[in-house]
Amino acid sequence: MATIKDVAKKAGVSISVVSKTFNNYVDVSEETRQRIFTVAKELNYTPNIVAKNLSSKKQMTFGLISSGVLNDNVKDNNAFDIFKGVYREVSESRFELSIYLIDSQKQKQQSYVQYCRERNIGGAILQGIRTDDPYYKELINTDIPCVVLDIMNETKNGMIGSVSIENAQASKEMALHLLNRNHRRIAVMCGTKETYVNKERMNGLEEALQSYGMSLSDVDVLDADFSEEAAYELTKAFLQTKQPTAFLCFSDLMAFGVMKAVKEAGLRIPEDVSVTGFDDLVFSGFTTPPLTTIKQDFVEIGKAAAKLLQDIKENKLERQHIWVKHELMVRDSVKTLSSH
């Protein structure tokens, strides 16, 4: 395996000139640069980025630690859109990106701190991580700069930032969308109770109900763990004893499960039952009928997270939390009921 010394020798330059060439220093002539690249290609030499990081005092790699990619639903592209946003932002900076895919609920192999230390990672973005994950708690209490997605950090650690949409506000807007159209018999399809986003969406729903003189006890709440299959099974069982005028779902995946069960029960959407979602997945505009939902810009969330992490790393932090805009996408899955 060729080394930097081999390249320098064959190109007739010093090791430092080869190093400068691969680090894009401007004081290397274009002719020399091209000669070094040609020799490197001939010798099949590539610079060792990990070694370069370890030998330099500055940690120039960011880690994206994600649990979201390992879910098995092909319709859910959220994690990949976040990847795109993070990658786009990091690729335009002077940092490298290292990706670590885990299952937060089964995570037993290696702590995030250990992962970051071993790779000399200078900062981490955490996506799809649960707050009850002990490795999450360990990481946010260290001196490693971190940005968490969809979790409001419960720490005074100034090295921690967070990015999300205003989940409570978005949920409130969706609930009001149904209430304003005279829906009162509402079934709420909730996600995973322990998650920050689920708690926030419940808060928003509660605020909307209160503005109509109602409370959570006036609606049916079902827990489907953000699962399409669980939402389908719960809806099937629920419709055998009750028929709401609307299902308010805390994710599009759950809405897909609800829509399937509603149709199998011989009911029409929205003529008999209205359905709403949350996320605006790619498939949501193509369901029958197209799904009314909350649009989250996951690419922008990823970009904002990478930018915030750079700001923390470079001591340019102006605010610790970034709100990314959401949008209520009104489509054809909600019917306006008569007020009588």
Short mmCIF file of C-alpha atoms in Angstrom, two decimals:
data_model
loop_
_atom_site.label_atom_id
_atom_site.label_comp_id
_atom_site.label_asym_id
_atom_site.label_seq_id
_atom_site.Cartn_x
_atom_site.Cartn_y
_atom_site.Cartn_z
CA MET A 1 0.00 0.00 0.00
CA ALA A 2 1.47 3.33 -1.12
CA THR A 3 2.35 5.98 1.47
CA ILE A 4 2.69 9.75 1.29
CA LYS A 5 6.49 9.22 1.19
CA ASP A 6 6.16 7.08 -1.98
CA VAL A 7 4.12 9.80 -3.69
CA ALA A 8 6.58 12.53 -2.68
CA LYS A 9 9.55 10.52 -3.91
CA LYS A 10 8.04 9.67 -7.31
CA ALA A 11 6.70 13.21 -7.86
CA GLY A 12 10.05 14.72 -6.87
CA VAL A 13 8.62 16.91 -4.12
CA SER A 14 8.70 17.00 -0.32
CA ILE A 15 6.14 15.23 1.88
CA SER A 16 4.80 18.61 3.05
CA VAL A 17 4.01 19.63 -0.57
CA VAL A 18 2.01 16.41 -1.07
CA SER A 19 0.18 17.10 2.20
CA LYS A 20 -0.54 20.70 1.16
CA THR A 21 -1.85 19.50 -2.21
CA PHE A 22 -4.38 17.15 -0.63
CA ASN A 23 -5.42 19.83 1.86
CA ASN A 24 -6.03 22.38 -0.94
CA TYR A 25 -3.35 24.88 0.08
CA VAL A 26 -3.08 27.73 -2.43
CA ASP A 27 0.74 27.96 -2.40
CA VAL A 28 1.16 24.83 -4.56
CA SER A 29 1.38 25.52 -8.29
CA GLU A 30 -1.26 23.97 -10.52
CA GLU A 31 1.41 22.08 -12.47
CA THR A 32 2.83 20.52 -9.27
CA ARG A 33 -0.66 19.79 -7.96
CA GLN A 34 -1.62 17.89 -11.14
CA ARG A 35 1.67 15.95 -11.13
CA ILE A 36 1.07 14.85 -7.53
CA PHE A 37 -2.52 13.81 -8.31
CA THR A 38 -1.33 11.79 -11.32
CA VAL A 39 1.35 10.01 -9.27
CA ALA A 40 -1.12 9.38 -6.44
CA LYS A 41 -3.53 7.81 -8.92
CA GLU A 42 -0.77 5.62 -10.43
CA LEU A 43 0.26 4.41 -6.97
CA ASN A 44 -3.39 4.04 -5.85
CA TYR A 45 -2.69 6.37 -2.90
CA THR A 46 -5.45 8.03 -0.89
CA PRO A 47 -4.82 10.21 2.17
CA ASN A 48 -5.90 8.64 5.45
CA ILE A 49 -8.52 11.06 6.75
CA VAL A 50 -8.86 9.30 10.11
CA ALA A 51 -5.09 9.44 10.65
CA LYS A 52 -5.07 13.06 9.54
CA ASN A 53 -7.75 13.87 12.11
CA LEU A 54 -5.95 11.99 14.86
CA SER A 55 -2.67 13.71 14.15
CA SER A 56 -4.18 17.18 14.03
CA LYS A 57 -5.16 19.01 17.16
CA LYS A 58 -8.46 20.15 15.62
CA GLN A 59 -11.24 17.60 15.32
CA MET A 60 -12.57 18.10 11.81
CA THR A 61 -15.15 15.31 11.61
CA PHE A 62 -18.84 15.55 12.52
CA GLY A 63 -20.76 12.40 13.40
CA LEU A 64 -24.39 11.85 12.41
CA ILE A 65 -25.75 9.26 14.86
CA SER A 66 -29.12 8.05 13.57
CA SER A 67 -31.64 5.52 14.75
CA GLY A 68 -34.29 6.47 12.18
CA VAL A 69 -32.88 4.70 9.14
CA LEU A 70 -33.29 1.23 10.57
CA ASN A 71 -37.08 1.31 10.68
CA ASP A 72 -38.48 -1.14 8.17
CA ASN A 73 -41.13 1.03 6.49
CA VAL A 74 -40.17 1.87 2.90
CA LYS A 75 -42.65 4.76 2.83
CA ASP A 76 -40.74 6.66 5.52
CA ASN A 77 -38.04 8.79 3.88
CA ASN A 78 -37.61 11.29 6.75
CA ALA A 79 -34.21 10.01 7.91
CA PHE A 80 -32.81 10.05 4.38
CA ASP A 81 -33.99 13.63 3.81
CA ILE A 82 -32.27 14.65 7.06
CA PHE A 83 -29.11 12.89 5.78
CA LYS A 84 -29.34 14.91 2.57
CA GLY A 85 -29.60 18.19 4.45
CA VAL A 86 -26.73 17.37 6.82
CA TYR A 87 -24.53 16.17 3.96
CA ARG A 88 -25.21 19.23 1.79
CA GLU A 89 -24.30 21.62 4.59
CA VAL A 90 -21.21 19.70 5.78
CA SER A 91 -19.89 19.16 2.23
CA GLU A 92 -19.76 22.92 1.75
CA SER A 93 -17.78 23.38 4.98
CA ARG A 94 -14.25 22.36 5.99
CA PHE A 95 -15.58 19.40 8.01
CA GLU A 96 -15.90 15.70 7.15
CA LEU A 97 -19.00 13.61 7.92
CA SER A 98 -19.07 10.21 9.65
CA ILE A 99 -22.38 8.32 9.82
CA TYR A 100 -23.26 5.88 12.61
CA LEU A 101 -26.53 3.92 12.21
CA ILE A 102 -27.99 2.36 15.34
CA ASP A 103 -31.26 1.11 16.77
CA SER A 104 -31.82 3.32 19.80
CA GLN A 105 -34.00 0.74 21.57
CA LYS A 106 -31.54 -2.14 21.08
CA GLN A 107 -28.38 -0.06 21.43
CA LYS A 108 -26.03 -2.05 23.59
CA GLN A 109 -22.83 -2.22 21.53
CA GLN A 110 -21.04 1.07 22.05
CA SER A 111 -21.72 4.35 23.78
CA TYR A 112 -21.97 7.43 21.57
CA VAL A 113 -19.21 9.09 23.58
CA GLN A 114 -16.93 6.11 22.92
CA TYR A 115 -17.82 6.23 19.20
CA CYS A 116 -16.97 9.95 19.02
CA ARG A 117 -13.74 9.64 21.03
CA GLU A 118 -12.40 6.70 18.99
CA ARG A 119 -12.89 8.58 15.71
CA ASN A 120 -11.76 11.94 17.07
CA ILE A 121 -15.19 13.32 16.20
CA GLY A 122 -15.51 17.00 16.98
CA GLY A 123 -19.31 17.17 17.18
CA ALA A 124 -22.39 14.98 16.80
CA ILE A 125 -25.90 15.29 15.37
CA LEU A 126 -28.38 12.89 16.98
CA GLN A 127 -31.46 11.85 15.00
CA GLY A 128 -34.21 9.45 16.04
CA ILE A 129 -32.68 9.05 19.50
CA ARG A 130 -34.95 8.59 22.51
CA THR A 131 -34.44 10.64 25.65
CA ASP A 132 -34.61 7.47 27.76
CA ASP A 133 -31.56 6.09 25.93
CA PRO A 134 -28.77 6.06 28.59
CA TYR A 135 -26.12 6.71 25.92
CA TYR A 136 -27.97 9.89 24.91
CA LYS A 137 -27.84 11.15 28.51
CA GLU A 138 -24.15 10.29 28.72
CA LEU A 139 -23.35 12.21 25.53
CA ILE A 140 -25.19 15.43 26.38
CA ASN A 141 -23.31 15.60 29.68
CA THR A 142 -19.88 15.58 28.01
CA ASP A 143 -17.87 18.38 26.40
CA ILE A 144 -18.58 17.07 22.88
CA PRO A 145 -20.66 19.62 20.92
CA CYS A 146 -24.04 18.09 20.01
CA VAL A 147 -27.19 18.98 18.12
CA VAL A 148 -30.28 16.91 18.83
CA LEU A 149 -33.27 16.69 16.47
CA ASP A 150 -36.85 16.71 17.74
CA ILE A 151 -35.77 16.80 21.39
CA MET A 152 -35.66 19.94 23.51
CA ASN A 153 -32.46 19.48 25.46
CA GLU A 154 -33.02 19.23 29.19
CA THR A 155 -29.54 20.41 30.09
CA LYS A 156 -27.70 23.61 30.90
CA ASN A 157 -24.75 22.35 28.86
CA GLY A 158 -23.90 25.19 26.46
CA MET A 159 -22.42 22.70 23.99
CA ILE A 160 -25.88 21.30 23.18
CA GLY A 161 -28.21 22.71 20.52
CA SER A 162 -31.48 21.44 19.11
CA VAL A 163 -33.52 21.71 15.91
CA SER A 164 -37.19 20.93 15.30
CA ILE A 165 -40.44 22.38 14.04
CA GLU A 166 -42.87 23.86 16.57
CA ASN A 167 -44.66 20.56 17.16
CA ALA A 168 -47.24 21.89 19.61
CA GLN A 169 -48.18 24.76 17.27
CA ALA A 170 -48.39 22.43 14.25
CA SER A 171 -50.58 19.94 16.11
CA LYS A 172 -52.80 22.77 17.34
CA GLU A 173 -53.24 24.03 13.76
CA MET A 174 -54.25 20.57 12.58
CA ALA A 175 -56.70 20.04 15.45
CA LEU A 176 -58.25 23.48 14.80
CA HIS A 177 -58.56 22.55 11.12
CA LEU A 178 -60.89 19.71 12.19
CA LEU A 179 -62.69 21.64 14.94
CA ASN A 180 -63.33 24.60 12.63
CA ARG A 181 -65.02 22.13 10.24
CA ASN A 182 -67.36 21.04 13.04
CA HIS A 183 -65.69 17.73 13.90
CA ARG A 184 -66.24 16.80 17.55
CA ARG A 185 -66.18 12.98 17.52
CA ILE A 186 -62.42 12.78 16.99
CA ALA A 187 -60.13 9.76 17.39
CA VAL A 188 -56.50 10.70 18.00
CA MET A 189 -53.85 8.26 16.75
CA CYS A 190 -50.78 8.99 18.91
CA GLY A 191 -47.15 7.96 18.52
CA THR A 192 -44.66 6.74 21.10
CA LYS A 193 -45.61 8.18 24.50
CA GLU A 194 -41.99 8.65 25.66
CA THR A 195 -40.97 10.85 22.73
CA TYR A 196 -40.68 14.61 22.92
CA VAL A 197 -42.62 15.14 19.68
CA ASN A 198 -45.56 13.05 20.86
CA LYS A 199 -45.80 15.01 24.14
CA GLU A 200 -45.63 18.32 22.26
CA ARG A 201 -48.30 17.25 19.76
CA MET A 202 -50.56 16.22 22.66
CA ASN A 203 -50.03 19.68 24.20
CA GLY A 204 -51.01 21.37 20.94
CA LEU A 205 -54.11 19.19 20.61
CA GLU A 206 -55.11 20.02 24.18
CA GLU A 207 -54.78 23.77 23.52
CA ALA A 208 -56.98 23.51 20.43
CA LEU A 209 -59.64 21.52 22.31
CA GLN A 210 -59.64 24.03 25.18
CA SER A 211 -60.32 26.87 22.74
CA TYR A 212 -63.57 25.02 21.90
CA GLY A 213 -64.45 24.33 25.53
CA MET A 214 -63.35 20.70 25.24
CA SER A 215 -60.68 18.55 26.89
CA LEU A 216 -58.73 15.37 26.08
CA SER A 217 -61.44 13.33 27.79
CA ASP A 218 -63.81 14.41 24.98
CA VAL A 219 -61.80 12.59 22.32
CA ASP A 220 -60.67 8.97 21.92
CA VAL A 221 -56.90 8.55 22.25
CA LEU A 222 -55.21 5.50 20.71
CA ASP A 223 -51.47 4.75 21.03
CA ALA A 224 -49.96 3.29 17.85
CA ASP A 225 -46.24 3.92 18.49
CA PHE A 226 -45.83 5.76 15.13
CA SER A 227 -46.44 2.38 13.41
CA GLU A 228 -48.55 1.97 10.27
CA GLU A 229 -49.40 -1.63 11.16
CA ALA A 230 -50.36 -0.80 14.78
CA ALA A 231 -52.57 2.08 13.58
CA TYR A 232 -54.28 -0.26 11.09
CA GLU A 233 -55.01 -2.91 13.76
CA LEU A 234 -56.19 -0.35 16.34
CA THR A 235 -58.50 1.36 13.82
CA LYS A 236 -59.97 -1.97 12.70
CA ALA A 237 -60.84 -2.86 16.32
CA PHE A 238 -62.02 0.67 17.17
CA LEU A 239 -64.45 0.88 14.23
CA GLN A 240 -66.26 -2.24 15.41
CA THR A 241 -67.70 -0.28 18.34
CA LYS A 242 -67.37 3.41 17.41
CA GLN A 243 -67.44 5.65 14.35
CA PRO A 244 -65.69 9.00 14.76
CA THR A 245 -66.15 11.75 12.18
CA ALA A 246 -62.37 12.20 12.00
CA PHE A 247 -59.04 10.56 12.82
CA LEU A 248 -56.27 12.99 13.79
CA CYS A 249 -52.96 11.12 13.33
CA PHE A 250 -49.57 12.21 14.70
CA SER A 251 -47.75 10.78 11.65
CA ASP A 252 -48.51 10.05 8.00
CA LEU A 253 -47.49 6.42 8.44
CA MET A 254 -50.22 5.97 11.06
CA ALA A 255 -52.66 7.83 8.80
CA PHE A 256 -51.91 5.31 6.01
CA GLY A 257 -52.82 2.47 8.40
CA VAL A 258 -55.99 4.27 9.46
CA MET A 259 -57.05 4.90 5.84
CA LYS A 260 -56.60 1.23 4.97
CA ALA A 261 -58.74 0.09 7.94
CA VAL A 262 -61.43 2.73 7.27
CA LYS A 263 -61.79 1.60 3.65
CA GLU A 264 -61.85 -2.08 4.63
CA ALA A 265 -64.73 -1.26 7.01
CA GLY A 266 -66.69 -0.08 3.95
CA LEU A 267 -66.44 3.61 4.88
CA ARG A 268 -65.50 6.43 2.51
CA ILE A 269 -62.87 9.14 3.08
CA PRO A 270 -63.82 11.95 3.64
CA GLU A 271 -67.59 11.42 3.11
CA ASP A 272 -67.94 9.14 6.17
CA VAL A 273 -64.66 9.67 8.02
CA SER A 274 -62.02 12.40 7.67
CA VAL A 275 -58.32 11.58 8.20
CA THR A 276 -55.31 13.84 8.81
CA GLY A 277 -51.58 13.07 9.04
CA PHE A 278 -48.32 14.69 10.11
CA ASP A 279 -44.98 14.86 8.17
CA ASP A 280 -46.01 15.08 4.49
CA LEU A 281 -44.16 12.01 3.28
CA VAL A 282 -43.69 11.55 -0.48
CA PHE A 283 -46.68 9.16 -0.63
CA SER A 284 -49.07 11.54 1.17
CA GLY A 285 -49.99 13.53 -1.94
CA PHE A 286 -50.76 10.29 -3.80
CA THR A 287 -53.11 8.50 -1.38
CA THR A 288 -56.81 8.24 -2.31
CA PRO A 289 -57.87 10.87 -1.45
CA PRO A 290 -54.66 12.94 -1.02
CA LEU A 291 -53.89 13.37 2.68
CA THR A 292 -54.28 16.63 4.61
CA THR A 293 -51.14 16.82 6.73
CA ILE A 294 -48.40 18.96 8.31
CA LYS A 295 -45.38 19.39 6.06
CA GLN A 296 -41.97 19.15 7.74
CA ASP A 297 -38.96 20.14 5.64
CA PHE A 298 -36.58 17.37 6.73
CA VAL A 299 -33.81 18.45 4.34
CA GLU A 300 -33.89 21.92 5.90
CA ILE A 301 -33.90 20.38 9.40
CA GLY A 302 -30.71 18.47 8.48
CA LYS A 303 -29.05 21.57 7.04
CA ALA A 304 -30.00 23.67 10.07
CA ALA A 305 -28.58 20.99 12.41
CA ALA A 306 -25.23 20.87 10.59
CA LYS A 307 -25.02 24.69 10.53
CA LEU A 308 -25.87 24.93 14.24
CA LEU A 309 -23.21 22.33 15.08
CA GLN A 310 -20.59 24.36 13.18
CA ASP A 311 -21.64 27.47 15.12
CA ILE A 312 -21.27 25.64 18.46
CA LYS A 313 -17.90 24.22 17.40
CA GLU A 314 -16.59 27.62 16.31
CA ASN A 315 -18.05 29.54 19.29
CA LYS A 316 -20.42 31.53 17.07
CA LEU A 317 -23.59 30.33 18.78
CA GLU A 318 -26.36 32.96 18.78
CA ARG A 319 -29.24 30.71 19.88
CA GLN A 320 -29.36 27.14 21.11
CA HIS A 321 -32.63 26.16 19.49
CA ILE A 322 -33.63 26.51 15.83
CA TRP A 323 -37.28 26.33 14.79
CA VAL A 324 -37.75 25.17 11.19
CA LYS A 325 -41.00 26.31 9.54
CA HIS A 326 -43.84 23.84 9.01
CA GLU A 327 -46.88 24.13 6.75
CA LEU A 328 -50.47 22.85 6.91
CA MET A 329 -51.09 21.04 3.61
CA VAL A 330 -54.85 21.13 3.00
CA ARG A 331 -55.88 18.33 0.63
CA ASP A 332 -59.01 16.24 0.15
CA SER A 333 -59.13 13.93 3.17
CA VAL A 334 -61.17 16.25 5.43
CA LYS A 335 -64.87 17.02 5.05
CA THR A 336 -66.59 20.10 6.47
CA LEU A 337 -69.62 18.95 8.49
CA SER A 338 -72.83 20.92 8.86
CA SER A 339 -73.00 22.78 12.16
CA HIS A 340 -76.32 21.16 13.14
#
